[in-house]
Amino acid sequence: MDQSVQRALNDKLYDKRKVGALDLERIIRDLAASKDFDRIKKIIQQLCNDYAYAVHQPHARNGGLIGLAAAAIALGPASRPFIDFNMYNIAKVAKGEVLPYFNDIFDALCKLGADSELSVKNGAELLDRLIKDIVSESAATYVSILHTLDEMSPENDKETPDESVDLPTAFSLARFIPLLKERIYVINPFTRTFLVGWITLLDSIPDLELVSYLPEFLGGLFKFLSDPNRDVHVATQGALERFLSEIKRISRIKKGIEESRRSRSDGKRKRSRSLDSEGSMVPDAGGDDDSATGPDERDVSSDDDWLPGQDVQVNHKEIMEILTTNLDSPLEEECLLESLRWIVDFLEICPEEVLPFAPKILAHLLPAMASGVETIRQAAARVNTSLMDYVVSLSDEGAASEPSSGGPSRIPTSIVKDNADHRDSSTNTRGSLSNSREIDRRESEVQTPPPAYNKPETPIPQSLPQLQVDLDYAAAVNSLTLLFLNDHEATRVAALTWLLMLHRKAPRKVLAFNDGTFPALLKTLSDPAEAVVTRDLQLLSQISRNSGDDYFTSFMENLLQLFSTDRKLLETRGNLIIRQLCVSLSAERIYRTLADCIEKEEDVEFASIMVQNLNNNLITAPQLAELRKRLRNLETKV
C-alpha cells in the first residue's frame, strides 16, 4: 500500500481512517480493472497481518477492518462468496453476539437467497443454517456482553446499588417484525421459502410468542398460498396450520382458566354462606377461624399457577380484518379457501369477535357458495352454517317483543310506480336496484355504525354483567339485499334464507329498515328462478304475518300495482304467487283484501283479468281446498 494510505489507516481519528479506506478502495478498483491481482493479494495480506491482527494497536486494527471492507467493496460481486464464508466464521465464533445485528444479517440473507450465482447461494444457505441454530438456542435468553458492560459501569452502580435490573435480550421481535412486514410481500419463490422457514423457526421458540405479532404479516403470508411453486405452497400451509393450532390452544387455556376461577369463586361463596349459617348456630367458634381461611388461601395460591400460553395476547379482531379482506379476492382460490377455514375455526374460538364482521362476510360468503370449485363451495357452506347457528343462538330480544299497538309504518303505495318504466329489460331493472340499494347502504352506514366491541384483557368479575354482542342488522340487511342482483340462483336463495332467519329472530329490527328492503323484495318476484320467488314469497308472508292490518293491506295494494305494471309477471308467475301466499297466509284474508283493492281499480281490463285469475285459483288450486270447502258448506259469509 502507499505510505499515505498506511498512515491514514493507522490514524487515531475515524475520519482520517475513513479517507484512507476510500483511497484504498479507488486503488484496488484500478488494480482490478488492470487485472493486477498479485498486488491486490499482497494488499489484502498486508491489511490482515499488519493491521487486523495487531492486537496491541487498536487504531491499526480498526484501520485494517475498514480497509478490508473497502477492498471487498472495490472487488464488487466477485467477493460475495468469500464474504458469506467469512461471515459464517465470524458467527461461528461470536454466536449470540451476532444477535444485535440480526436485522442486518437477515436482510442480506433475504436478498442472497434469490441470487443467481450458485456459489453465493450455497454460502448464504450455509450461513442461514448457522444463524438459525444460534437463534434457536439463544434468541429468547441471550444478553449481549455489550449490555452487560454497560450495566457494570460505575455510573449505574452508583444509581442502583441494591437493585437488580432486567437486561434486554440481544434479539428482539419488536425490532424484527417491521423488517419482516416489509419483506413479506416479495414475489420471488426462493425468498418466500426463506421467509416461511424463518417464520416457522421463530414460532417454534416458546418464549418469543411470535403469534402475538401475527396480524403484522399474516396478510402477506396468505398470498404465498397462490404461489405456483409447490414447495412454497406446502411450507406456507404448514406454517398457517401451526399458527391456527396455537391460537386454538391459547383459547382453550384461557377458557379453562376462566372456568376454573369461576368455579372457585362459586365455591368460596358457598363456603362463606355455610360458615355464616354455622356461626349463627354456634356462638363461640374462634378456633375455626384458621380452618375456615385455609381453603380460601389455597384457592388464592392456586390462582398463581402458570400455564404456557395463558398470558399470550392474540388480536382476533385484526386477524378477522385480514380474513375478510381475503374474501374480496375470489380469483385467489387457495387464499380464499384457507380464509374460509380460518373463519370457521374462529367461530368456535371467539365467535363474539367474528360477529361484527358478519355483514361483510355475508357479502362475499354467499357468492362463494355458488363457486365453480367444489372445495370452495363446501367451505363456504360450512362457514354459512356455523355463522347462522351462532346468530340464531344469540338472545332474540327483538323477536320476543310483540309489534306495538300503534301499528308499524305503512308501506308507501307508490313504491312500484316506476316499474312500468323499468320492466323493459332485466338489466335496467337490476341496474336501478343496484343504485338505490347502494344509496341506502351508504346512508345506513352513516346513520348506524357497527357497534364497537373491545374484548377485555382480563376476565370480567362475575358480579358484573357480561356484555352482549349483537349483530348489526342494518348492515346485514343491506349486504343481503344487494345480493339479490347476483347472477347465481344459489346466492340469491341463500340471501333470502338469511333474511327469513333474521326477520324471524328480530322482526322489529329488520322491519325498521323495510323502506329499502321491501321494494327489492317485490322486484325479486320477477326473478327467473322459481326457488328464489318461492323463498321471496315466504319472506313477504312472514313480514305480513308479523305486521298489522295496515301493513298487510299495503302489501296487497303494491302486489296488485306490480301485476298491473308488469303483465308478463302476471301471466307467468301470477298463479304461483297467489297460491304460495295462500299457503303461508290466510287465504280468506287475501281474497277479502284483494277484492276490496280490485273494487277500487280504475283499469277495468286489469280488474277483469285479476278476477278471472282469482276465480280460477279458487276453483282449481290445491292450496285453496280448505277455502273451497268452507264456501261449499257455507260455513261463513264471504
XYZ file of C-alpha atoms in Angstrom:
638
model
C 0.000 0.000 0.000
C 1.054 3.587 -0.458
C 2.603 5.254 2.564
C -0.165 7.847 2.687
C -2.818 5.126 2.860
C -0.907 3.275 5.556
C -0.623 6.384 7.718
C -4.314 7.195 7.241
C -5.448 3.689 8.245
C -3.276 3.833 11.351
C -4.544 7.250 12.463
C -6.414 7.588 15.758
C -9.177 9.685 14.155
C -12.017 7.801 12.466
C -12.464 10.446 9.756
C -8.865 10.078 8.599
C -9.125 6.289 8.608
C -12.267 6.605 6.503
C -10.430 8.829 3.987
C -7.651 6.250 3.787
C -10.201 3.481 3.171
C -11.776 5.446 0.324
C -8.345 5.950 -1.253
C -7.627 2.241 -0.859
C -10.958 1.378 -2.494
C -10.031 3.513 -5.512
C -6.588 1.928 -5.772
C -7.917 -1.638 -5.628
C -10.629 -0.867 -8.169
C -7.953 0.405 -10.580
C -5.821 -2.665 -9.962
C -8.800 -4.937 -10.609
C -9.508 -3.133 -13.866
C -5.885 -3.665 -14.953
C -6.052 -7.295 -13.689
C -3.097 -6.826 -11.345
C -4.406 -9.458 -8.927
C -0.975 -10.181 -7.410
C -0.723 -6.708 -5.932
C -4.341 -6.907 -4.726
C -3.492 -10.139 -2.925
C -0.446 -8.538 -1.290
C -2.518 -5.543 -0.138
C -5.102 -7.831 1.467
C -2.361 -9.845 3.191
C -0.830 -6.625 4.476
C -4.223 -5.480 5.820
C -4.621 -8.769 7.659
C -1.109 -9.248 9.045
C -0.023 -5.681 9.798
C -3.369 -4.180 10.763
C -6.248 -6.562 11.558
C -4.005 -8.878 13.631
C -2.280 -6.023 15.501
C -3.681 -6.935 18.909
C -1.903 -4.202 20.849
C -2.645 -1.435 18.337
C -6.416 -0.718 18.424
C -6.264 2.063 15.848
C -4.405 -0.190 13.427
C -6.945 -2.995 13.956
C -9.821 -0.645 13.214
C -7.991 0.615 10.153
C -7.424 -2.940 8.958
C -11.097 -3.808 9.275
C -12.286 -0.726 7.422
C -9.582 -1.363 4.816
C -10.782 -4.924 4.258
C -14.328 -3.617 3.884
C -13.104 -1.110 1.293
C -11.293 -3.875 -0.575
C -14.441 -6.021 -0.640
C -16.478 -3.111 -1.988
C -13.871 -2.422 -4.660
C -13.787 -6.042 -5.820
C -17.570 -5.968 -6.321
C -19.707 -9.093 -6.807
C -16.696 -11.331 -7.133
C -16.102 -11.109 -3.384
C -19.596 -12.163 -2.319
C -18.932 -15.914 -1.923
C -15.915 -15.199 0.270
C -17.868 -12.684 2.323
C -20.508 -15.361 3.003
C -17.901 -17.755 4.354
C -16.167 -15.013 6.333
C -19.471 -14.063 7.923
C -20.025 -17.744 8.679
C -16.700 -17.927 10.517
C -17.474 -14.750 12.459
C -20.911 -16.021 13.500
C -19.481 -19.395 14.473
C -17.120 -17.716 16.919
C -19.322 -14.847 18.124
C -22.544 -16.905 18.354
C -25.011 -14.904 20.468
C -23.113 -11.668 19.925
C -24.366 -11.547 16.317
C -27.986 -11.277 17.516
C -27.893 -7.475 17.992
C -27.133 -7.291 14.264
C -29.754 -9.866 13.321
C -31.833 -7.470 11.206
C -28.864 -6.587 9.009
C -27.866 -10.225 8.598
C -31.448 -11.285 7.884
C -31.905 -8.553 5.289
C -28.726 -9.597 3.483
C -29.640 -13.298 3.567
C -33.113 -12.482 2.263
C -31.549 -10.907 -0.816
C -28.848 -13.552 -1.289
C -31.406 -16.354 -1.185
C -32.602 -15.304 -4.643
C -29.089 -14.777 -6.070
C -28.455 -16.315 -9.472
C -24.851 -17.328 -8.685
C -24.720 -20.816 -7.230
C -21.633 -20.252 -5.064
C -23.230 -17.201 -3.454
C -26.459 -19.080 -2.809
C -24.625 -22.047 -1.270
C -22.674 -19.757 1.040
C -25.869 -17.950 2.027
C -27.615 -21.245 2.817
C -24.705 -22.348 4.983
C -24.758 -19.058 6.886
C -28.547 -19.206 7.149
C -28.424 -22.606 8.861
C -25.854 -21.364 11.349
C -27.837 -18.221 12.195
C -30.967 -20.366 12.663
C -29.108 -22.571 15.123
C -27.904 -19.525 17.055
C -31.401 -18.013 17.155
C -32.971 -21.307 18.265
C -30.524 -21.674 21.139
C -30.076 -18.100 22.310
C -32.739 -15.722 20.978
C -35.064 -15.964 23.972
C -32.461 -15.619 26.733
C -29.114 -14.347 25.481
C -27.970 -10.950 26.744
C -25.192 -9.303 24.792
C -21.911 -8.653 26.562
C -22.231 -5.041 25.454
C -25.372 -4.610 27.579
C -23.659 -6.334 30.481
C -20.685 -4.000 30.324
C -22.978 -1.002 30.239
C -24.791 -2.178 33.334
C -21.497 -2.829 35.146
C -20.294 0.742 34.625
C -19.602 2.796 37.812
C -22.371 5.244 36.985
C -25.007 2.507 37.065
C -23.551 1.060 40.261
C -23.954 4.407 41.980
C -27.508 4.867 40.785
C -28.840 1.430 41.726
C -26.528 -0.188 44.262
C -29.087 -2.651 45.626
C -31.376 -3.165 42.643
C -31.176 -5.917 40.031
C -32.008 -4.718 36.555
C -33.500 -6.992 33.873
C -31.203 -6.657 30.898
C -32.754 -6.702 27.418
C -32.075 -9.743 25.298
C -29.857 -9.367 22.263
C -32.663 -10.496 19.947
C -35.908 -8.515 19.812
C -39.044 -9.490 17.932
C -40.303 -5.924 18.221
C -37.300 -4.735 16.192
C -37.514 -7.594 13.722
C -41.238 -7.514 12.878
C -41.108 -4.226 10.868
C -38.437 -5.770 8.623
C -40.489 -8.948 8.203
C -43.574 -6.868 7.436
C -41.612 -5.091 4.708
C -40.253 -8.289 3.158
C -43.421 -10.415 3.394
C -44.846 -9.143 0.093
C -41.978 -10.409 -2.084
C -42.754 -12.462 -5.191
C -39.569 -14.490 -5.684
C -40.292 -18.125 -4.665
C -36.819 -18.637 -3.140
C -37.228 -15.585 -0.940
C -40.713 -16.739 0.046
C -39.361 -20.131 1.042
C -36.664 -18.373 3.071
C -39.256 -16.222 4.876
C -41.595 -19.119 5.655
C -38.669 -21.078 7.055
C -37.744 -18.257 9.412
C -41.359 -17.656 10.439
C -41.739 -21.340 11.295
C -38.494 -21.322 13.266
C -39.351 -18.212 15.287
C -42.798 -19.594 16.057
C -41.230 -22.797 17.381
C -39.334 -20.862 20.094
C -41.795 -20.838 23.034
C -40.605 -17.731 24.862
C -40.741 -15.465 21.797
C -44.538 -15.815 21.201
C -44.482 -14.831 17.539
C -48.246 -15.414 17.385
C -48.751 -12.106 19.225
C -47.370 -10.323 16.144
C -49.308 -12.470 13.667
C -51.535 -9.665 12.256
C -48.424 -7.779 11.148
C -47.516 -10.330 8.472
C -50.485 -12.694 8.133
C -51.914 -10.898 5.093
C -48.720 -11.320 3.111
C -48.317 -14.904 4.289
C -51.751 -15.788 2.891
C -50.605 -14.525 -0.509
C -47.922 -17.213 -0.545
C -50.663 -19.830 -0.961
C -51.214 -18.636 -4.531
C -47.554 -19.160 -5.457
C -47.195 -21.591 -8.393
C -44.167 -23.148 -6.688
C -45.389 -26.246 -4.877
C -42.712 -26.048 -2.170
C -43.797 -22.531 -1.219
C -47.431 -23.619 -1.020
C -46.698 -26.648 1.171
C -44.421 -24.701 3.531
C -46.939 -21.859 3.863
C -49.796 -24.286 4.502
C -47.787 -25.878 7.292
C -46.985 -22.510 8.873
C -50.641 -21.439 8.806
C -51.682 -24.785 10.311
C -49.213 -24.220 13.113
C -50.464 -20.712 13.855
C -54.109 -21.797 13.844
C -53.394 -24.700 16.187
C -51.532 -22.358 18.520
C -54.426 -19.884 18.564
C -56.813 -22.738 19.405
C -54.546 -23.933 22.200
C -54.252 -20.462 23.727
C -58.026 -20.040 23.559
C -58.623 -23.380 25.307
C -56.153 -22.497 28.048
C -57.730 -19.107 28.714
C -61.256 -20.540 28.719
C -60.167 -23.287 31.100
C -58.574 -20.778 33.467
C -61.687 -18.614 33.380
C -63.934 -21.594 34.140
C -61.629 -22.650 36.969
C -61.701 -19.172 38.502
C -65.457 -19.022 38.188
C -65.910 -22.394 39.862
C -63.555 -21.398 42.696
C -65.449 -18.162 43.144
C -68.712 -20.094 43.389
C -67.123 -22.455 45.906
C -65.921 -19.563 48.046
C -69.397 -18.058 48.165
C -70.940 -21.396 49.113
C -68.404 -21.911 51.893
C -68.949 -18.363 53.097
C -72.705 -18.910 53.320
C -72.133 -22.224 55.066
C -69.797 -20.652 57.614
C -72.247 -17.826 58.220
C -75.036 -20.283 58.926
C -72.823 -22.334 61.243
C -71.654 -19.181 63.027
C -75.226 -18.205 63.768
C -75.821 -21.612 65.375
C -72.525 -21.741 67.374
C -71.858 -18.508 69.346
C -68.139 -19.111 70.087
C -66.135 -20.755 67.323
C -62.877 -18.844 67.489
C -60.823 -21.949 66.892
C -62.416 -22.475 63.482
C -61.062 -19.273 62.002
C -57.816 -20.832 60.864
C -59.510 -23.836 59.333
C -62.051 -21.636 57.622
C -59.460 -19.468 55.964
C -57.247 -22.359 54.952
C -59.163 -23.465 51.819
C -59.515 -19.891 50.617
C -55.806 -19.333 50.944
C -55.155 -22.499 48.991
C -57.549 -21.287 46.301
C -55.781 -17.953 46.091
C -52.407 -19.629 45.798
C -53.740 -21.865 43.038
C -54.516 -18.720 41.042
C -50.761 -18.229 40.720
C -50.249 -21.485 38.798
C -48.936 -20.540 35.386
C -49.697 -22.383 32.173
C -47.803 -21.779 28.915
C -49.909 -19.527 26.733
C -52.215 -18.039 29.361
C -50.595 -14.589 29.110
C -50.241 -14.537 25.317
C -52.405 -11.892 23.683
C -53.827 -12.753 20.253
C -55.514 -9.894 18.415
C -58.502 -11.751 16.967
C -60.053 -8.559 15.627
C -57.104 -7.644 13.406
C -56.845 -11.225 12.185
C -60.537 -11.159 11.256
C -59.975 -7.952 9.295
C -57.289 -9.739 7.282
C -59.513 -12.775 6.695
C -62.456 -10.699 5.498
C -60.124 -8.756 3.204
C -59.006 -12.048 1.682
C -62.639 -12.790 0.835
C -62.512 -9.845 -1.582
C -60.155 -11.820 -3.856
C -62.235 -14.695 -5.249
C -59.692 -15.357 -8.019
C -57.052 -16.457 -5.485
C -58.741 -19.765 -4.732
C -56.185 -21.152 -2.273
C -56.163 -17.932 -0.264
C -59.973 -17.807 -0.239
C -60.255 -21.450 0.801
C -57.837 -21.077 3.703
C -59.522 -17.854 4.855
C -62.891 -19.614 4.971
C -61.355 -22.389 7.010
C -59.904 -19.899 9.496
C -63.267 -18.152 9.836
C -64.962 -21.471 10.664
C -62.429 -22.110 13.415
C -62.690 -18.537 14.711
C -66.442 -19.056 15.091
C -65.511 -21.711 17.649
C -62.589 -19.822 19.205
C -64.059 -16.314 19.528
C -67.499 -16.022 17.878
C -68.134 -12.673 19.576
C -65.150 -11.251 17.655
C -66.478 -12.594 14.345
C -69.988 -11.167 14.731
C -69.106 -7.506 13.927
C -67.696 -8.722 10.601
C -70.814 -10.752 9.719
C -72.260 -8.235 7.185
C -69.013 -8.100 5.222
C -68.546 -11.856 5.483
C -72.046 -12.471 4.126
C -71.434 -10.135 1.189
C -68.590 -12.379 -0.018
C -69.540 -15.700 1.544
C -72.859 -16.249 -0.233
C -71.387 -15.681 -3.728
C -68.690 -18.223 -2.826
C -71.446 -20.785 -2.212
C -72.063 -20.714 -5.977
C -68.378 -21.038 -6.881
C -67.326 -23.358 -9.653
C -64.798 -25.012 -7.325
C -66.303 -27.762 -5.188
C -63.934 -27.281 -2.240
C -64.750 -23.572 -2.039
C -68.488 -24.301 -2.164
C -68.160 -26.787 0.680
C -66.022 -24.444 2.784
C -68.427 -21.554 2.198
C -71.360 -23.769 3.167
C -69.627 -24.697 6.439
C -68.986 -21.050 7.277
C -72.583 -20.184 6.385
C -73.967 -22.922 8.636
C -71.690 -22.055 11.566
C -72.371 -18.330 11.318
C -76.125 -18.818 11.064
C -76.135 -21.191 14.043
C -74.276 -18.634 16.142
C -76.580 -15.776 15.150
C -79.596 -17.948 15.971
C -78.092 -18.722 19.389
C -77.897 -15.028 20.311
C -80.534 -13.606 22.632
C -83.535 -12.691 20.496
C -84.914 -9.744 22.456
C -86.404 -8.227 19.342
C -88.147 -11.440 18.399
C -89.706 -11.807 21.830
C -91.403 -8.425 21.729
C -94.752 -8.043 20.010
C -95.498 -5.300 17.486
C -96.741 -2.113 19.096
C -100.454 -1.422 19.117
C -99.844 1.766 17.196
C -99.093 -0.322 14.131
C -95.948 -0.463 12.037
C -95.049 2.114 9.459
C -97.213 1.851 6.392
C -95.563 0.783 3.166
C -95.738 3.609 0.609
C -98.265 2.734 -2.064
C -96.078 4.268 -4.725
C -93.063 2.003 -4.320
C -93.682 0.192 -7.601
C -94.969 3.050 -9.771
C -91.666 3.194 -11.605
C -91.809 -0.471 -12.586
C -93.563 0.251 -15.881
C -90.629 2.378 -16.996
C -88.016 -0.140 -15.938
C -89.543 -3.523 -16.824
C -88.415 -3.458 -20.440
C -85.217 -5.323 -19.637
C -83.899 -7.131 -16.597
C -80.591 -5.308 -16.949
C -82.173 -1.894 -16.467
C -84.204 -3.197 -13.579
C -81.206 -4.594 -11.788
C -79.135 -1.524 -12.522
C -81.677 0.811 -10.946
C -81.997 -1.503 -7.976
C -78.235 -1.519 -7.516
C -78.095 2.268 -7.474
C -80.930 2.604 -4.986
C -79.516 -0.115 -2.736
C -76.063 1.492 -2.814
C -77.526 4.802 -1.658
C -79.490 3.073 1.080
C -76.389 1.171 2.148
C -74.278 4.316 2.451
C -76.963 6.175 4.366
C -77.375 3.224 6.697
C -73.652 3.006 7.318
C -73.540 6.698 8.217
C -76.594 6.577 10.454
C -75.968 3.248 12.174
C -72.280 2.461 12.572
C -71.446 -1.072 13.697
C -71.209 -1.426 17.450
C -67.702 -1.253 18.816
C -66.624 -4.193 20.917
C -63.431 -4.395 22.862
C -62.521 -7.775 24.214
C -61.419 -7.465 27.842
C -57.844 -8.452 28.545
C -58.741 -9.808 31.980
C -61.768 -11.902 32.939
C -64.789 -9.852 33.908
C -65.825 -10.376 37.529
C -68.962 -12.404 37.895
C -70.681 -9.591 39.721
C -70.583 -7.516 36.547
C -72.980 -8.352 33.691
C -71.408 -9.801 30.559
C -71.521 -7.552 27.529
C -73.963 -8.853 24.934
C -72.632 -8.536 21.416
C -75.386 -8.059 18.871
C -75.464 -8.256 15.114
C -75.551 -5.052 13.092
C -78.927 -5.765 11.497
C -78.863 -2.672 9.293
C -75.561 -3.574 7.633
C -76.540 -7.243 7.366
C -79.856 -6.471 5.654
C -78.120 -4.097 3.251
C -75.488 -6.684 2.334
C -78.097 -9.396 1.815
C -80.396 -7.194 -0.249
C -77.563 -6.273 -2.608
C -77.073 -9.984 -3.263
C -80.485 -10.070 -4.986
C -78.540 -8.785 -8.004
C -76.160 -11.746 -8.029
C -76.207 -13.887 -11.162
C -76.263 -17.209 -9.301
C -79.526 -18.669 -8.064
C -77.901 -20.340 -5.043
C -76.605 -16.987 -3.803
C -79.984 -15.286 -4.108
C -81.729 -18.163 -2.333
C -79.151 -18.072 0.472
C -79.608 -14.312 0.884
C -83.373 -14.716 1.226
C -82.853 -17.575 3.685
C -80.752 -15.286 5.854
C -83.373 -12.546 5.699
C -86.026 -15.070 6.717
C -83.963 -16.110 9.721
C -83.131 -12.538 10.744
C -86.754 -11.432 10.488
C -87.923 -14.474 12.411
C -85.366 -13.732 15.116
C -85.830 -9.963 15.393
C -88.772 -8.794 13.270
C -88.799 -5.288 14.679
C -85.135 -4.694 13.936
C -85.432 -5.942 10.365
C -88.711 -4.114 9.739
C -87.087 -0.865 10.804
C -85.238 -0.916 7.524
C -88.074 -2.027 5.261
C -88.169 1.232 3.312
C -85.281 -0.010 1.220
C -85.840 -3.745 1.526
C -89.499 -4.072 0.592
C -89.231 -2.692 -2.981
C -86.354 -5.072 -3.600
C -88.445 -7.978 -2.327
C -91.284 -7.056 -4.665
C -88.956 -6.787 -7.652
C -87.498 -10.172 -6.779
C -90.902 -11.712 -7.540
C -89.948 -11.409 -11.216
C -86.787 -13.470 -10.693
C -86.353 -16.173 -13.360
C -85.677 -18.856 -10.717
C -88.788 -20.349 -9.144
C -86.896 -21.260 -5.954
C -85.987 -17.599 -5.458
C -89.591 -16.496 -5.963
C -90.853 -19.127 -3.525
C -88.388 -18.068 -0.826
C -89.190 -14.407 -1.501
C -92.888 -15.092 -1.021
C -92.152 -16.859 2.257
C -90.327 -13.784 3.490
C -93.076 -11.416 2.354
C -95.653 -13.630 4.031
C -93.646 -13.738 7.229
C -93.355 -9.951 7.254
C -97.095 -9.603 6.715
C -97.913 -12.199 9.346
C -95.965 -10.261 11.976
C -97.443 -6.892 10.979
C -100.733 -5.129 11.405
C -103.707 -4.878 9.035
C -102.473 -1.629 7.514
C -99.205 -3.253 6.505
C -100.996 -6.259 5.011
C -103.358 -4.030 3.032
C -100.436 -2.003 1.702
C -98.713 -5.228 0.662
C -101.758 -6.373 -1.320
C -102.119 -2.949 -2.956
C -98.488 -2.933 -4.043
C -98.762 -6.503 -5.309
C -101.748 -5.561 -7.482
C -99.907 -2.499 -8.734
C -96.936 -4.702 -9.609
C -99.197 -7.049 -11.584
C -100.751 -4.053 -13.317
C -97.421 -2.633 -14.477
C -95.843 -5.992 -15.332
C -98.425 -8.080 -17.224
C -95.770 -10.649 -18.153
C -95.189 -11.340 -14.480
C -98.932 -11.729 -14.004
C -99.122 -14.252 -16.839
C -96.086 -16.328 -15.894
C -95.991 -16.100 -12.106
C -99.354 -14.717 -11.050
C -100.882 -18.065 -10.127
C -97.714 -19.213 -8.347
C -97.559 -16.032 -6.272
C -101.205 -16.185 -5.246
C -101.048 -19.872 -4.342
C -97.840 -19.532 -2.317
C -99.271 -16.591 -0.402
C -102.383 -18.599 0.375
C -100.196 -21.362 1.820
C -98.351 -19.003 4.165
C -101.191 -16.606 4.987
C -104.921 -16.830 5.426
C -106.484 -17.456 2.011
C -109.731 -15.835 3.089
C -107.899 -12.728 4.272
C -106.002 -12.493 0.991
C -109.162 -12.812 -1.112
C -111.081 -10.308 1.006
C -108.280 -7.731 0.822
C -107.717 -8.243 -2.914
C -111.446 -7.912 -3.531
C -111.508 -4.551 -1.760
C -108.482 -3.383 -3.764
C -109.878 -4.580 -7.117
C -113.142 -2.825 -6.392
C -111.229 0.475 -6.380
C -109.228 -0.372 -9.517
C -109.784 2.101 -12.361
C -108.336 -0.159 -15.064
C -111.349 -2.311 -15.893
C -109.400 -4.661 -18.153
C -106.831 -5.398 -15.499
C -109.553 -5.827 -12.868
C -111.291 -8.358 -15.101
C -108.090 -10.331 -15.614
C -107.391 -10.384 -11.889
C -110.921 -11.544 -11.052
C -110.596 -14.335 -13.606
C -107.235 -15.459 -12.207
C -108.513 -15.379 -8.641
C -111.594 -17.402 -9.604
C -109.518 -19.991 -11.466
C -107.245 -20.452 -8.482
C -110.194 -20.627 -6.108
C -111.735 -23.413 -8.191
C -108.657 -25.481 -9.097
C -105.722 -24.708 -6.775
C -104.980 -27.408 -4.161
C -103.735 -24.690 -1.823
C -107.283 -23.265 -1.666
C -109.053 -26.568 -0.941
C -109.953 -25.511 2.591
C -111.466 -22.231 1.407
C -113.462 -24.071 -1.294
C -114.767 -26.459 1.332
C -115.886 -23.600 3.548
C -117.639 -21.885 0.646
C -119.309 -25.121 -0.364
C -120.599 -25.738 3.145
C -121.445 -22.062 3.621
C -119.744 -22.035 6.994
C -119.016 -18.352 6.748
C -120.348 -15.433 4.775
C -117.986 -14.170 2.096
